Amino acid sequence: QYFLMQYITLSGENSSISTTANNDSFALYTATKDQELTQTIILSGSGANITGSGTTGASGGVYSKSINSTVQTDITVGLGGSIVGNANADAIKVSGGGGANPTSTIDNAGTLQAGNFAILLDDGDDLITLRTGSALISGSGVDAGGGTDTLTLVGNGSEDDAFSNIENVEVNADSTGWSLSGTSSFVD
């Protein structure tokens, strides 16, 4: 077994990764087996985008899959950045297999958009941070999966997507605050 680190940074205008592939494809896909991996994806600045725009089947944004592996996936989307999947896909998806429970840290001030989930995570202890400027546009919202998951709201904003399988909510709002209006269930 060995340890890998993967860093992907898109910064500034017109920095993008995209695919027009169809049928269960993703613009950025990583898979690991029998390894320890830290994966860091950073999108900063307006025009930094990851887009899956195939027209048949699911064509998503980012997918990290691990089998028998210890995986830490860190995704940061800065103000003006976006991760987009088509009408049948997820913007961000993290999954495990063979006993793997990947842990994810999602920090968003940009746009996560897809017809299915904006964020779909597996059974790790995940951290999701929504900051001022965050926009989740999806058909199914956010599912943090199993584990002990935390949603942190920073600055101000409003969100009407649904949240599920989140055990802890922390609010670090400014004087304007946050408004959540989607149908959600938070486990305490």
mmCIF file of C-alpha atoms in Angstrom, residues 53-172:
data_model
loop_
_atom_site.group_PDB
_atom_site.id
_atom_site.type_symbol
_atom_site.label_atom_id
_atom_site.label_comp_id
_atom_site.label_asym_id
_atom_site.label_seq_id
_atom_site.Cartn_x
_atom_site.Cartn_y
_atom_site.Cartn_z
ATOM 1 C CA SER A 53 -22.458 18.377 -20.715
ATOM 2 C CA GLY A 54 -23.153 15.103 -22.510
ATOM 3 C CA THR A 55 -26.670 14.820 -23.916
ATOM 4 C CA THR A 56 -27.426 11.113 -23.292
ATOM 5 C CA GLY A 57 -27.361 9.478 -19.863
ATOM 6 C CA ALA A 58 -25.525 10.975 -16.902
ATOM 7 C CA SER A 59 -22.680 13.406 -17.598
ATOM 8 C CA GLY A 60 -21.483 14.796 -14.265
ATOM 9 C CA GLY A 61 -18.927 17.200 -12.828
ATOM 10 C CA VAL A 62 -16.554 15.490 -10.324
ATOM 11 C CA TYR A 63 -16.584 11.815 -9.231
ATOM 12 C CA SER A 64 -14.123 10.315 -6.740
ATOM 13 C CA LYS A 65 -14.405 6.554 -6.149
ATOM 14 C CA SER A 66 -12.366 4.413 -3.767
ATOM 15 C CA ILE A 67 -12.214 0.638 -3.228
ATOM 16 C CA ASN A 68 -10.406 -0.727 -0.153
ATOM 17 C CA SER A 69 -8.745 2.672 0.145
ATOM 18 C CA THR A 70 -8.385 5.531 2.593
ATOM 19 C CA VAL A 71 -9.395 8.589 0.600
ATOM 20 C CA GLN A 72 -9.678 12.231 1.636
ATOM 21 C CA THR A 73 -11.342 14.354 -1.052
ATOM 22 C CA ASP A 74 -11.125 18.134 -0.632
ATOM 23 C CA ILE A 75 -13.030 20.284 -3.129
ATOM 24 C CA THR A 76 -13.033 24.086 -2.930
ATOM 25 C CA VAL A 77 -15.116 26.166 -5.322
ATOM 26 C CA GLY A 78 -14.406 29.874 -5.034
ATOM 27 C CA LEU A 79 -16.701 32.782 -5.827
ATOM 28 C CA GLY A 80 -17.472 32.686 -9.557
ATOM 29 C CA GLY A 81 -16.358 29.063 -9.995
ATOM 30 C CA SER A 82 -18.695 26.183 -10.854
ATOM 31 C CA ILE A 83 -19.069 22.423 -11.053
ATOM 32 C CA VAL A 84 -21.917 21.425 -13.349
ATOM 33 C CA GLY A 85 -23.500 18.124 -14.361
ATOM 34 C CA ASN A 86 -26.279 17.544 -16.876
ATOM 35 C CA ALA A 87 -29.948 16.819 -16.094
ATOM 36 C CA ASN A 88 -29.262 13.151 -15.215
ATOM 37 C CA ALA A 89 -26.086 13.553 -13.161
ATOM 38 C CA ASP A 90 -24.507 14.830 -9.938
ATOM 39 C CA ALA A 91 -22.270 17.889 -9.668
ATOM 40 C CA ILE A 92 -20.048 16.237 -6.991
ATOM 41 C CA LYS A 93 -20.140 12.525 -6.163
ATOM 42 C CA VAL A 94 -17.861 10.648 -3.745
ATOM 43 C CA SER A 95 -18.309 6.910 -3.168
ATOM 44 C CA GLY A 96 -16.503 3.918 -1.698
ATOM 45 C CA GLY A 97 -16.602 0.166 -1.961
ATOM 46 C CA GLY A 98 -15.060 -2.856 -0.304
ATOM 47 C CA GLY A 99 -15.316 -1.299 3.146
ATOM 48 C CA ALA A 100 -13.930 2.085 2.106
ATOM 49 C CA ASN A 101 -15.591 5.096 3.733
ATOM 50 C CA PRO A 102 -14.139 8.118 1.959
ATOM 51 C CA THR A 103 -14.078 11.392 3.858
ATOM 52 C CA SER A 104 -14.867 14.614 2.029
ATOM 53 C CA THR A 105 -14.456 18.312 2.672
ATOM 54 C CA ILE A 106 -16.538 20.462 0.325
ATOM 55 C CA ASP A 107 -16.083 24.256 0.613
ATOM 56 C CA ASN A 108 -18.326 26.216 -1.740
ATOM 57 C CA ALA A 109 -18.720 29.900 -2.605
ATOM 58 C CA GLY A 110 -19.541 29.169 -6.251
ATOM 59 C CA THR A 111 -22.202 27.206 -8.129
ATOM 60 C CA LEU A 112 -22.863 23.467 -7.894
ATOM 61 C CA GLN A 113 -25.500 22.550 -10.459
ATOM 62 C CA ALA A 114 -26.936 19.237 -11.709
ATOM 63 C CA GLY A 115 -30.251 17.556 -12.384
ATOM 64 C CA ASN A 116 -29.673 14.941 -9.687
ATOM 65 C CA PHE A 117 -27.566 15.831 -6.589
ATOM 66 C CA ALA A 118 -25.492 18.973 -6.118
ATOM 67 C CA ILE A 119 -23.442 16.946 -3.579
ATOM 68 C CA LEU A 120 -23.701 13.162 -3.057
ATOM 69 C CA LEU A 121 -21.305 11.704 -0.473
ATOM 70 C CA ASP A 122 -20.638 8.259 1.020
ATOM 71 C CA ASP A 123 -20.255 7.048 4.615
ATOM 72 C CA GLY A 124 -17.268 9.113 5.804
ATOM 73 C CA ASP A 125 -17.358 11.908 8.387
ATOM 74 C CA ASP A 126 -17.817 14.766 5.922
ATOM 75 C CA LEU A 127 -17.581 18.549 6.215
ATOM 76 C CA ILE A 128 -19.633 20.780 3.916
ATOM 77 C CA THR A 129 -19.142 24.551 4.091
ATOM 78 C CA LEU A 130 -21.375 26.989 2.221
ATOM 79 C CA ARG A 131 -20.065 30.549 2.031
ATOM 80 C CA THR A 132 -21.435 33.839 0.773
ATOM 81 C CA GLY A 133 -22.014 33.413 -2.970
ATOM 82 C CA SER A 134 -22.816 29.703 -2.750
ATOM 83 C CA ALA A 135 -25.551 28.452 -5.090
ATOM 84 C CA LEU A 136 -26.820 24.877 -5.134
ATOM 85 C CA ILE A 137 -29.069 24.193 -8.112
ATOM 86 C CA SER A 138 -30.215 20.588 -8.346
ATOM 87 C CA GLY A 139 -33.136 18.214 -8.422
ATOM 88 C CA SER A 140 -32.185 16.267 -5.277
ATOM 89 C CA GLY A 141 -30.082 18.631 -3.148
ATOM 90 C CA VAL A 142 -27.322 17.445 -0.807
ATOM 91 C CA ASP A 143 -26.993 13.923 0.639
ATOM 92 C CA ALA A 144 -24.052 13.574 3.039
ATOM 93 C CA GLY A 145 -24.450 9.775 3.350
ATOM 94 C CA GLY A 146 -23.568 7.898 6.535
ATOM 95 C CA GLY A 147 -21.015 8.933 9.123
ATOM 96 C CA THR A 148 -21.074 12.054 11.282
ATOM 97 C CA ASP A 149 -21.439 14.931 8.855
ATOM 98 C CA THR A 150 -21.295 18.684 9.468
ATOM 99 C CA LEU A 151 -22.795 21.554 7.466
ATOM 100 C CA THR A 152 -21.257 24.967 8.193
ATOM 101 C CA LEU A 153 -22.868 28.188 6.930
ATOM 102 C CA VAL A 154 -20.465 31.152 6.678
ATOM 103 C CA GLY A 155 -21.294 34.768 5.842
ATOM 104 C CA ASN A 156 -24.766 35.044 4.321
ATOM 105 C CA GLY A 157 -26.986 33.493 1.725
ATOM 106 C CA SER A 158 -30.122 31.527 1.044
ATOM 107 C CA GLU A 159 -30.591 27.982 -0.123
ATOM 108 C CA ASP A 160 -33.712 26.129 -1.226
ATOM 109 C CA ASP A 161 -32.144 22.724 -2.003
ATOM 110 C CA ALA A 162 -32.908 19.814 0.359
ATOM 111 C CA PHE A 163 -30.284 18.548 2.823
ATOM 112 C CA SER A 164 -30.239 14.977 4.167
ATOM 113 C CA ASN A 165 -28.026 12.833 6.417
ATOM 114 C CA ILE A 166 -26.372 15.804 8.117
ATOM 115 C CA GLU A 167 -25.837 15.375 11.855
ATOM 116 C CA ASN A 168 -24.387 18.778 12.813
ATOM 117 C CA VAL A 169 -25.095 22.325 11.639
ATOM 118 C CA GLU A 170 -22.814 25.229 12.527
ATOM 119 C CA VAL A 171 -23.719 28.822 11.664
ATOM 120 C CA ASN A 172 -21.033 31.500 11.383
#
